[in-house]
Structures are given as C-alpha cells and as structure tokens.
mmCIF file of C-alpha atoms in Angstrom:
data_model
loop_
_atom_site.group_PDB
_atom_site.id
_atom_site.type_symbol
_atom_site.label_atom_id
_atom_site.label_comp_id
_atom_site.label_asym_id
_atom_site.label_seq_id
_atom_site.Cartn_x
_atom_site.Cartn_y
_atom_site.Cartn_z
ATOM 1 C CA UNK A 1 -3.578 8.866 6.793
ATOM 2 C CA UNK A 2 -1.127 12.006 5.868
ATOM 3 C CA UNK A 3 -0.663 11.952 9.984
ATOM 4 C CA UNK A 4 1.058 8.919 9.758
ATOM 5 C CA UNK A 5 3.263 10.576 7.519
ATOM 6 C CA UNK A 6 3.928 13.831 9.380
ATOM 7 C CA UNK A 7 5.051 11.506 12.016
ATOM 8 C CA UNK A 8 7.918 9.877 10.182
ATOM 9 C CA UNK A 9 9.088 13.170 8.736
ATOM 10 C CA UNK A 10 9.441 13.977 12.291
ATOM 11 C CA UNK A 11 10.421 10.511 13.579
ATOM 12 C CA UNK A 12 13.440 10.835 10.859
ATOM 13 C CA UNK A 13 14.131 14.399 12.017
ATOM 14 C CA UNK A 14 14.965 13.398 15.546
ATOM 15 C CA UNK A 15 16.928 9.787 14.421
ATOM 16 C CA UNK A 16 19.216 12.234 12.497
ATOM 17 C CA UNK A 17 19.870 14.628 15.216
ATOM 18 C CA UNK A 18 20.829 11.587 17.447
ATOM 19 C CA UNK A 19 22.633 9.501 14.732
ATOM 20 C CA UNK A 20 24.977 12.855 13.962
ATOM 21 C CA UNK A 21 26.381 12.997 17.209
ATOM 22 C CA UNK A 22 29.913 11.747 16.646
ATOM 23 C CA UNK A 23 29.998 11.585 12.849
ATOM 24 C CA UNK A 24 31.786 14.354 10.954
ATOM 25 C CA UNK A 25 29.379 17.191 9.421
ATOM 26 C CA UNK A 26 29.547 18.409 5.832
ATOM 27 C CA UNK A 27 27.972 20.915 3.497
ATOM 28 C CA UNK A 28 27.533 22.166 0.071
ATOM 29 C CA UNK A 29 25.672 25.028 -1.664
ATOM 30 C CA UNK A 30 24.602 24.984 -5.103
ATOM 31 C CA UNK A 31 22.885 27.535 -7.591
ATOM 32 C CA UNK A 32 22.307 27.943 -10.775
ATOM 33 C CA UNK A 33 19.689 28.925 -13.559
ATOM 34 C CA UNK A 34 17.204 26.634 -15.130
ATOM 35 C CA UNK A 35 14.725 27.214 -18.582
ATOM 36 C CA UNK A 36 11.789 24.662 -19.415
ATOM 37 C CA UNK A 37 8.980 25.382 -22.055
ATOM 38 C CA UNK A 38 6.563 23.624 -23.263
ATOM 39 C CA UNK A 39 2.833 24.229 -24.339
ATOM 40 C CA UNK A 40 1.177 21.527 -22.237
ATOM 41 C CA UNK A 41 -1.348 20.336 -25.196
ATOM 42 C CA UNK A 42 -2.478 24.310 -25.605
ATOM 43 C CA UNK A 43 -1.691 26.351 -27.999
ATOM 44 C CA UNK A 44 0.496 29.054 -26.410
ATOM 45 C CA UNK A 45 3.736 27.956 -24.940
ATOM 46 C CA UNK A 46 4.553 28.319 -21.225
ATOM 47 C CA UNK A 47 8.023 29.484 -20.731
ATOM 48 C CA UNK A 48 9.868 29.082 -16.337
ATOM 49 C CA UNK A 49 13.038 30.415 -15.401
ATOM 50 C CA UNK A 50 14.353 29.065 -12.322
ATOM 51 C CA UNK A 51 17.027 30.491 -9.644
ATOM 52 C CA UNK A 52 17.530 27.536 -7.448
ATOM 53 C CA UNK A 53 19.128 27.904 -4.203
ATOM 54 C CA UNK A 54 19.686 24.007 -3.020
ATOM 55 C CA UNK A 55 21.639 24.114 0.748
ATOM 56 C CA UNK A 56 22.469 20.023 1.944
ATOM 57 C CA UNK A 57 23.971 18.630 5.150
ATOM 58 C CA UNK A 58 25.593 15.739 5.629
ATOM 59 C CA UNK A 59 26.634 13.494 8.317
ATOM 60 C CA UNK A 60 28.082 10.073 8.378
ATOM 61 C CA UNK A 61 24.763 8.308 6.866
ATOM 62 C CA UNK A 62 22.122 11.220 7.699
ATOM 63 C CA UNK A 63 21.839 14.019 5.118
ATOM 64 C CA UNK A 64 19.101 17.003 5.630
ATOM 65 C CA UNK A 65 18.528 19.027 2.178
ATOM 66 C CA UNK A 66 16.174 22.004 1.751
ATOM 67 C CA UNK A 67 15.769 24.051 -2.048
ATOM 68 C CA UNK A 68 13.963 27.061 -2.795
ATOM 69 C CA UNK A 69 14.049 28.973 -5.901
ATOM 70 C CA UNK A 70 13.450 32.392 -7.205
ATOM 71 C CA UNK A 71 10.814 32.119 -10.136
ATOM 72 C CA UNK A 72 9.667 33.973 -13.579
ATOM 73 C CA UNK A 73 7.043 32.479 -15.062
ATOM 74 C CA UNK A 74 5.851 33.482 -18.646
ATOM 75 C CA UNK A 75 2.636 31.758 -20.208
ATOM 76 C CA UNK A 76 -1.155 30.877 -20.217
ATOM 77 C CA UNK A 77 -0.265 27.377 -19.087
ATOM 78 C CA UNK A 78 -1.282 25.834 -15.440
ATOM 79 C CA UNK A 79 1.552 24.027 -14.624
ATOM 80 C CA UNK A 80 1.531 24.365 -10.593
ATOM 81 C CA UNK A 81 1.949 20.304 -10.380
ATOM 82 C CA UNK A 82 4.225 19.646 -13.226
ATOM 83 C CA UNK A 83 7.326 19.691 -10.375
ATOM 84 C CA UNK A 84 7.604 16.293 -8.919
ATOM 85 C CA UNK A 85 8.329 18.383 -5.286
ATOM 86 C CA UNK A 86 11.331 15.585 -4.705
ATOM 87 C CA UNK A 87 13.925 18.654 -5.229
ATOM 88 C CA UNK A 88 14.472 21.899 -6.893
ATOM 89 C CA UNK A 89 11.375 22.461 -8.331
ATOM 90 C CA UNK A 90 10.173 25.075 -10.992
ATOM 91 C CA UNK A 91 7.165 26.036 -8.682
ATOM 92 C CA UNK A 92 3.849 26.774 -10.984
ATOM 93 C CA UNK A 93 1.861 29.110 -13.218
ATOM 94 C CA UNK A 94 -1.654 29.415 -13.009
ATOM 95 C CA UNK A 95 -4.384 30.916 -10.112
ATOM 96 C CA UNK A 96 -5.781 28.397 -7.605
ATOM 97 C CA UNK A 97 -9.018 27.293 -9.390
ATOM 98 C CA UNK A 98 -6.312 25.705 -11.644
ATOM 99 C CA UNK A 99 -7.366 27.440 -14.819
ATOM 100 C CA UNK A 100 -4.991 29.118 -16.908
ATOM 101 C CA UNK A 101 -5.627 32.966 -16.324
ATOM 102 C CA UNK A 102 -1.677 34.774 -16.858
ATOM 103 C CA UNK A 103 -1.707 37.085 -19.183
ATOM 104 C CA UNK A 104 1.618 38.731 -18.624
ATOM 105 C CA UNK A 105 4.516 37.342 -16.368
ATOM 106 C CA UNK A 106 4.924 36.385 -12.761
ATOM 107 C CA UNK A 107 8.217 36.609 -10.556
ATOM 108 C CA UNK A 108 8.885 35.438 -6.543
ATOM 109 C CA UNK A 109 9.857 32.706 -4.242
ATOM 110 C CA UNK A 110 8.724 29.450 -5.400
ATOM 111 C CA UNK A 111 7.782 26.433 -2.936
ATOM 112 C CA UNK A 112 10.575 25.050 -0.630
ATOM 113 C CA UNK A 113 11.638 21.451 -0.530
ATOM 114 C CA UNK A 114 12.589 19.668 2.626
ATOM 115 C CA UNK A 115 14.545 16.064 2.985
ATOM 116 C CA UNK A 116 15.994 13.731 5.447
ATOM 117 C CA UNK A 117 17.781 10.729 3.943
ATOM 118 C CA UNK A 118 19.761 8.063 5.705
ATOM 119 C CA UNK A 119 21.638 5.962 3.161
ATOM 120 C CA UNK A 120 22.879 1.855 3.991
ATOM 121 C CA UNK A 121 26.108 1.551 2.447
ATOM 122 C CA UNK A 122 28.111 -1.464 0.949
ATOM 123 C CA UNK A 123 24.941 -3.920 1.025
ATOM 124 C CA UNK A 124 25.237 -7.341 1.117
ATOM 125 C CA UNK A 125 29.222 -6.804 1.199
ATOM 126 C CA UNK A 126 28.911 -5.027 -2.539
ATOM 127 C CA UNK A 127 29.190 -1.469 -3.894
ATOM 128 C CA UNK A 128 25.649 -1.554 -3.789
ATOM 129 C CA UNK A 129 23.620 1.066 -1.256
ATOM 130 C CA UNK A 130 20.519 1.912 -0.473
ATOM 131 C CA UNK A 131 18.349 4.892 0.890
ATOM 132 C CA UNK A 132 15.406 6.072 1.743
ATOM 133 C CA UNK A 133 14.248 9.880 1.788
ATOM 134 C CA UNK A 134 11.287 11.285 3.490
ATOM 135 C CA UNK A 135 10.271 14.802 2.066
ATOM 136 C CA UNK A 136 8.368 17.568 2.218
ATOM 137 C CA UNK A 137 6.702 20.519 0.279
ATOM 138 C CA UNK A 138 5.705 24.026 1.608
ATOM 139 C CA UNK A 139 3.717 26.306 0.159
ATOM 140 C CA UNK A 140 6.087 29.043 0.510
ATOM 141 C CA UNK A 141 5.024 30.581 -3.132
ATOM 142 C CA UNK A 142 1.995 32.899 -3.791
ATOM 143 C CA UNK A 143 -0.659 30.076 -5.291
ATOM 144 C CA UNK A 144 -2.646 33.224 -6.332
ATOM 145 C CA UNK A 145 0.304 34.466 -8.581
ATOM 146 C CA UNK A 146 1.088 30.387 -9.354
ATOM 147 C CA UNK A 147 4.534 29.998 -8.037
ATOM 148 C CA UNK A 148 3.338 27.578 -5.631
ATOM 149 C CA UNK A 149 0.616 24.954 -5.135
ATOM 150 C CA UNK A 150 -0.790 26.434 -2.035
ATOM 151 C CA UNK A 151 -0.703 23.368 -0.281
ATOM 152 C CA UNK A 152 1.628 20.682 1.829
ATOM 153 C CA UNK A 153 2.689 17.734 0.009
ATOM 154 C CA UNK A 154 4.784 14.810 1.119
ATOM 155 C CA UNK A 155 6.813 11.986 0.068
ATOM 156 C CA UNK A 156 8.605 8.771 0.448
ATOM 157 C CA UNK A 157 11.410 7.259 -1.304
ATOM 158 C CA UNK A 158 13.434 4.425 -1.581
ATOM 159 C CA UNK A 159 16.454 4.479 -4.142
ATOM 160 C CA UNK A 160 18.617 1.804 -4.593
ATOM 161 C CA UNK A 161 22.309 2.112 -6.752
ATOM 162 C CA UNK A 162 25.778 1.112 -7.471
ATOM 163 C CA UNK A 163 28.119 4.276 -6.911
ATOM 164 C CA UNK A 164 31.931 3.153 -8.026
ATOM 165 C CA UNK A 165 34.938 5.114 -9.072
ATOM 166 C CA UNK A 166 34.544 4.691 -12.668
ATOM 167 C CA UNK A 167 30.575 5.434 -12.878
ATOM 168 C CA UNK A 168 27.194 4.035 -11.591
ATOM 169 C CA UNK A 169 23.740 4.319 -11.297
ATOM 170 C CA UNK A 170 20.507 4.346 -9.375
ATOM 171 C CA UNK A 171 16.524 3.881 -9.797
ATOM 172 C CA UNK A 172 14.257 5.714 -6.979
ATOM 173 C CA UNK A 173 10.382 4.673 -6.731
ATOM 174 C CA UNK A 174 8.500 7.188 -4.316
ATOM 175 C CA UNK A 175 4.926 7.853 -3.344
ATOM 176 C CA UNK A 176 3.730 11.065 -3.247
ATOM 177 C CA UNK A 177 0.890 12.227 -0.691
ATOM 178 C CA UNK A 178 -0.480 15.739 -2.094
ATOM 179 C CA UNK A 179 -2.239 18.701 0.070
ATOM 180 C CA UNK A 180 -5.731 19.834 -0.953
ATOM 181 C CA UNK A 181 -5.891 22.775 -3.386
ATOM 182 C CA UNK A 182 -8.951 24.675 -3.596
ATOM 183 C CA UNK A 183 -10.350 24.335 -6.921
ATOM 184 C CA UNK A 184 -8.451 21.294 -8.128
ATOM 185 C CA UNK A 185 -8.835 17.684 -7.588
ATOM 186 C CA UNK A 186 -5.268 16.044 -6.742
ATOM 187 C CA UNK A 187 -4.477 12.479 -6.178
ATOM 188 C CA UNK A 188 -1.462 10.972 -4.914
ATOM 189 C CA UNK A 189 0.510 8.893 -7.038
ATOM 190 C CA UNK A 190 4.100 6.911 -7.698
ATOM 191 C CA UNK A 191 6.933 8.448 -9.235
ATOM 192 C CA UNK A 192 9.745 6.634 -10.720
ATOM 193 C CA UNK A 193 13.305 7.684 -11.645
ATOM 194 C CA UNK A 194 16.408 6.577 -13.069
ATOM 195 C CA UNK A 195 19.883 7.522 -13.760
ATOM 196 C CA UNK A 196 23.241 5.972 -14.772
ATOM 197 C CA UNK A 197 27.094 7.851 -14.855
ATOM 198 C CA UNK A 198 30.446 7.488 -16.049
ATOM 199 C CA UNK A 199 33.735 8.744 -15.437
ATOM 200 C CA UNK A 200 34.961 10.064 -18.861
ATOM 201 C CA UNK A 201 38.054 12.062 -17.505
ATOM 202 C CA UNK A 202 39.914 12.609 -14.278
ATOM 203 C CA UNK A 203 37.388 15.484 -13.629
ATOM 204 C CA UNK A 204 34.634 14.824 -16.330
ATOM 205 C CA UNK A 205 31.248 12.896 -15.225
ATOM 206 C CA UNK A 206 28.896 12.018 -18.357
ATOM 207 C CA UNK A 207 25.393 11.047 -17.792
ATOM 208 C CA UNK A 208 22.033 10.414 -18.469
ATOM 209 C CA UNK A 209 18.516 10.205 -16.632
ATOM 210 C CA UNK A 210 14.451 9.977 -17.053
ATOM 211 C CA UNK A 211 11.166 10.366 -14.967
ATOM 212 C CA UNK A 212 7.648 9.200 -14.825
ATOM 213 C CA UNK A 213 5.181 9.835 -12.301
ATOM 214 C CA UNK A 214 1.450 10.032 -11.972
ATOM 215 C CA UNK A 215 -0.190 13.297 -12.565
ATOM 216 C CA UNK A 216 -0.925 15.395 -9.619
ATOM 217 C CA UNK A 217 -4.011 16.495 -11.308
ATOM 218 C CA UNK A 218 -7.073 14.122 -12.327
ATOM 219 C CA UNK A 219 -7.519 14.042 -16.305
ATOM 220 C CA UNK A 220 -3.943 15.428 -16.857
ATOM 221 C CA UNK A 221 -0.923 13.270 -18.210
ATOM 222 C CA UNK A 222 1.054 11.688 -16.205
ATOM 223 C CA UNK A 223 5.022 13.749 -17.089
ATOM 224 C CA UNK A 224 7.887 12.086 -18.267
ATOM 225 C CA UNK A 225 11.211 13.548 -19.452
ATOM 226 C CA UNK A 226 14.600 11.693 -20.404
ATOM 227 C CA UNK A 227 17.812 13.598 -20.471
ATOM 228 C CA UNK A 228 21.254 13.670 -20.120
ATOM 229 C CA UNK A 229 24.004 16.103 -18.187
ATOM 230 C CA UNK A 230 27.856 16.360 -17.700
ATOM 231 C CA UNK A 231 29.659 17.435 -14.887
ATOM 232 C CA UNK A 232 32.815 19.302 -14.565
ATOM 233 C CA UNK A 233 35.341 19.268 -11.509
ATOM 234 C CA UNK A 234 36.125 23.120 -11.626
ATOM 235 C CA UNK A 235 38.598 23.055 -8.360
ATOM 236 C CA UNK A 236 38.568 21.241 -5.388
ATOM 237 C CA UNK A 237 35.689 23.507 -3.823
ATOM 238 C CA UNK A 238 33.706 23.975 -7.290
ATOM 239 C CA UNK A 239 31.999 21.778 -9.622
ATOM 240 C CA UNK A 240 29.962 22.841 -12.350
ATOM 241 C CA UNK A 241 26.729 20.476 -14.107
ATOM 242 C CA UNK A 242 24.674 21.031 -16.931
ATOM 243 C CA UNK A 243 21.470 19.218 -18.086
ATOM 244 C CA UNK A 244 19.773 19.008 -20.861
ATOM 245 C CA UNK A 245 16.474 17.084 -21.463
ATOM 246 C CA UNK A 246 13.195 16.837 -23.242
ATOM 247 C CA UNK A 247 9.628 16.088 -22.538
ATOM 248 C CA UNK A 248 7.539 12.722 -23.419
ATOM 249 C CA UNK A 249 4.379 13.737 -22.508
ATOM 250 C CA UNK A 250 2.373 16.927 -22.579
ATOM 251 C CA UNK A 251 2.242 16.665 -18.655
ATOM 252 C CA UNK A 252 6.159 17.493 -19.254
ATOM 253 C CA UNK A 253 7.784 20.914 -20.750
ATOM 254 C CA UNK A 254 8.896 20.277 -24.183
ATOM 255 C CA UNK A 255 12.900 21.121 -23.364
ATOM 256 C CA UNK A 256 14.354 22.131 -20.634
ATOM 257 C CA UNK A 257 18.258 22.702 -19.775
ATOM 258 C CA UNK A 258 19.980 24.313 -16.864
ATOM 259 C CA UNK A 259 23.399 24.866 -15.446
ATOM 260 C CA UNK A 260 24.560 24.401 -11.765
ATOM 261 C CA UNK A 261 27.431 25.869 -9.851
ATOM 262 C CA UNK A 262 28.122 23.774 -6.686
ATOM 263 C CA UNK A 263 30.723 24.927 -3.614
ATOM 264 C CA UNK A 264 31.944 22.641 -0.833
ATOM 265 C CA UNK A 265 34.478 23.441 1.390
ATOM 266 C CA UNK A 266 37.521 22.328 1.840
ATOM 267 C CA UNK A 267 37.896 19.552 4.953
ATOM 268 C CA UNK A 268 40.979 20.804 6.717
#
C-alpha cells in the first residue's frame, strides 16, 4: 500500500518540474526558535527547543518545501510522534523501544520534511482555492538519541481556503501513512487543521489556529493544540511571526510559543 504512495510523491515531483517550465520561480528562507513543554500525563516535564531551518520554492501553482531543525531536548518524556511531520517539526525524545530512558539532555539534527503542493486558484470564479500537498518524512535524526522517529512517514493533504486582502482562512484534512519503528506499534491516522487571519494594519496580520490528529502511537492520545500568532511586515524582504499556543490533550505539550524570521527577495 505505502508503494502506491511513494509513487505519487514521485509522480508530483516530475508534474512540478514540467509545470515550472515557463512560470516565474520564487523563494523564501525562514528561521527562527521554538519552546514546547509539557509532561505528557508523567510526572516530570519534557522541555524541546527547536532551530528550524524551513527553505520553499515556488512556481506559478507548484511549490516544493523542505524543513529541518537543529534540536535540544530536555526530559524523561517519549515524545518522538508528538510532531504531526506536515512541517517544521520538533523531532522526538526518547530511545527506539519507545520508553522514556533520558536522563540528561540531547542536541542534533532533527527529521527533515519534504512537500510538493500544487494549489487551484480562484475556484468556481471565487476567492476560494484549493490544494493538495503530498509529503514526506526522513529519518534524518538519531532515533537512538530521540531526535527522530527512525523511520519514513508520508502524507496527503487536501486544504481548502479563502485568502483575500483583508484576511482569510483555511481547514486542511490529511492522512498520514507512518514507517515501522522497532519497538513501537504505529498506526496511521487523519489529521485535521484549521486557521483563520486578519489584516489589522497595513503591515500587521492577527491570527489564530488549532490541530487534531490521531496518535501515531497505539494507547496514546490523540494531540490537539489551539493557538494564536501575529505577523509583522519588517521590510519588503523581512517579515517576522510569533505563535503562541497551548495543549488540549496530554498527547500535546502543555505551551508552546516560537518566533520566526522570514527573508524573500526582492523581484527586480
């Protein structure tokens, strides 16, 4: 079954390289910093800090995105599938039998994030679009050291939203299709996401967003997290966002909040 899937990461990978041709290509780079903790139901609390490295590509309907981040992990807890894997990510704590075992704190490269989206515009003659996103996962952190899962995991998407001058919204429902990690029974799942904007200045974007999806990890609860951000229009290369939200669930960190610096050039 997860061939099938492999196939339309691919299948997308080579519609985008043909559909780019004669559109215009753009890019940003964003970074930032990001703090969760939470205790997960235990006792101890489970503190991540996250340096996220997010690079995306985009070309008249086709965008390619890929994410890393540099990780510090500080707790008891297993929390190796509490990232949803659709973006940043905060990687994972815990060895691969998926038992808690840190007793100090853990630093390196977290998983990577892949993405190919291609995005219908203006449907049905509205400001309506729609997109779908294939992604995947790789288990480019140390599983043994629990910045990764130690195993592929896919994904896809469909996200429908209104995106005007004066605000907007969206609502994404994805399926996830999760790698085998040794030690730990995953299952795939749905995952569900919202958001919704508005333009509170000429620069100034207020806004607010929440998650669910199915836990990655039988017996586990399923995470959930509402929040809200605002973002700032620093120049016409820089824009700065930060978030702020806070767990329903103890398959979700307690609080988390980050900041995020994003550069795109100039189109001369």
């Amino acid at each position: 079954m997860r061939g099938i899937y492999k196939v339309l990461l691919a299948s997308a990978a080579v519609a985008m390289s043909v559909g780019v041709a004669h559109a215009e290509t753009t890019y940003s780079v964003a970074s930032g910093i990001d703090f969760s903790s939470g205790d997960y139901g235990g006792a101890t609390d489970t503190e991540v800090v996250s340096l996220p490295l997010v690079v995306r590509v985009t070309n008249g309907k086709w965008a390619f995105r890929a994410s890393t981040s540099y990780l510090q992990i500080d707790g008891p807890a297993d929390v190796a599938d509490v990232d949803a894997g659709a973006g940043d990510g905060t990687g994972g704590a815990g060895g691969s039998s998926g038992t808690p075992i840190r007793s100090g704190t853990e630093r390196g490269i977290g998983d990577t994030n892949l993405s190919v989206s291609r995005t219908f515009r203006r449907v049905g003659g509205t400001d309506a679009y729609f997109e779908t996103t294939a992604r995947v996962r790789l288990p480019t952190g140390d599983e043994d050291a629990g910045l990764g899962v130690g195993a592929t995991d896919y994904q896809l998407a469909g996200e429908v939203g209104v995106n005007k001058r004066g605000g907007g919204g969206s609502i994404e429902l994805a399926r996830r299709f999760l790698g085998d990690r040794a030690g730990v029974q995953r299952e795939d799942g749905w995952q569900l996401s919202a958001n919704t904007w508005m333009r509170t200045g000429e620069h100034t974007q207020l806004g607010a967003f929440g998650s669910w999806r199915e836990a990655a990890i039988v017996g586990r609860d399923d995470p959930a997290q509402v929040g809200v951000f605002v973002t700032q229009q620093l120049t016409s290369n820089v824009r700065v966002s930060v978030n702020a939200s806070g767990g329903l669930s103890d398959g979700s960190p307690d609080y988390a909040t980050g900041i995020r610096f994003t550069w795109r050039p100039s189109n001369d």
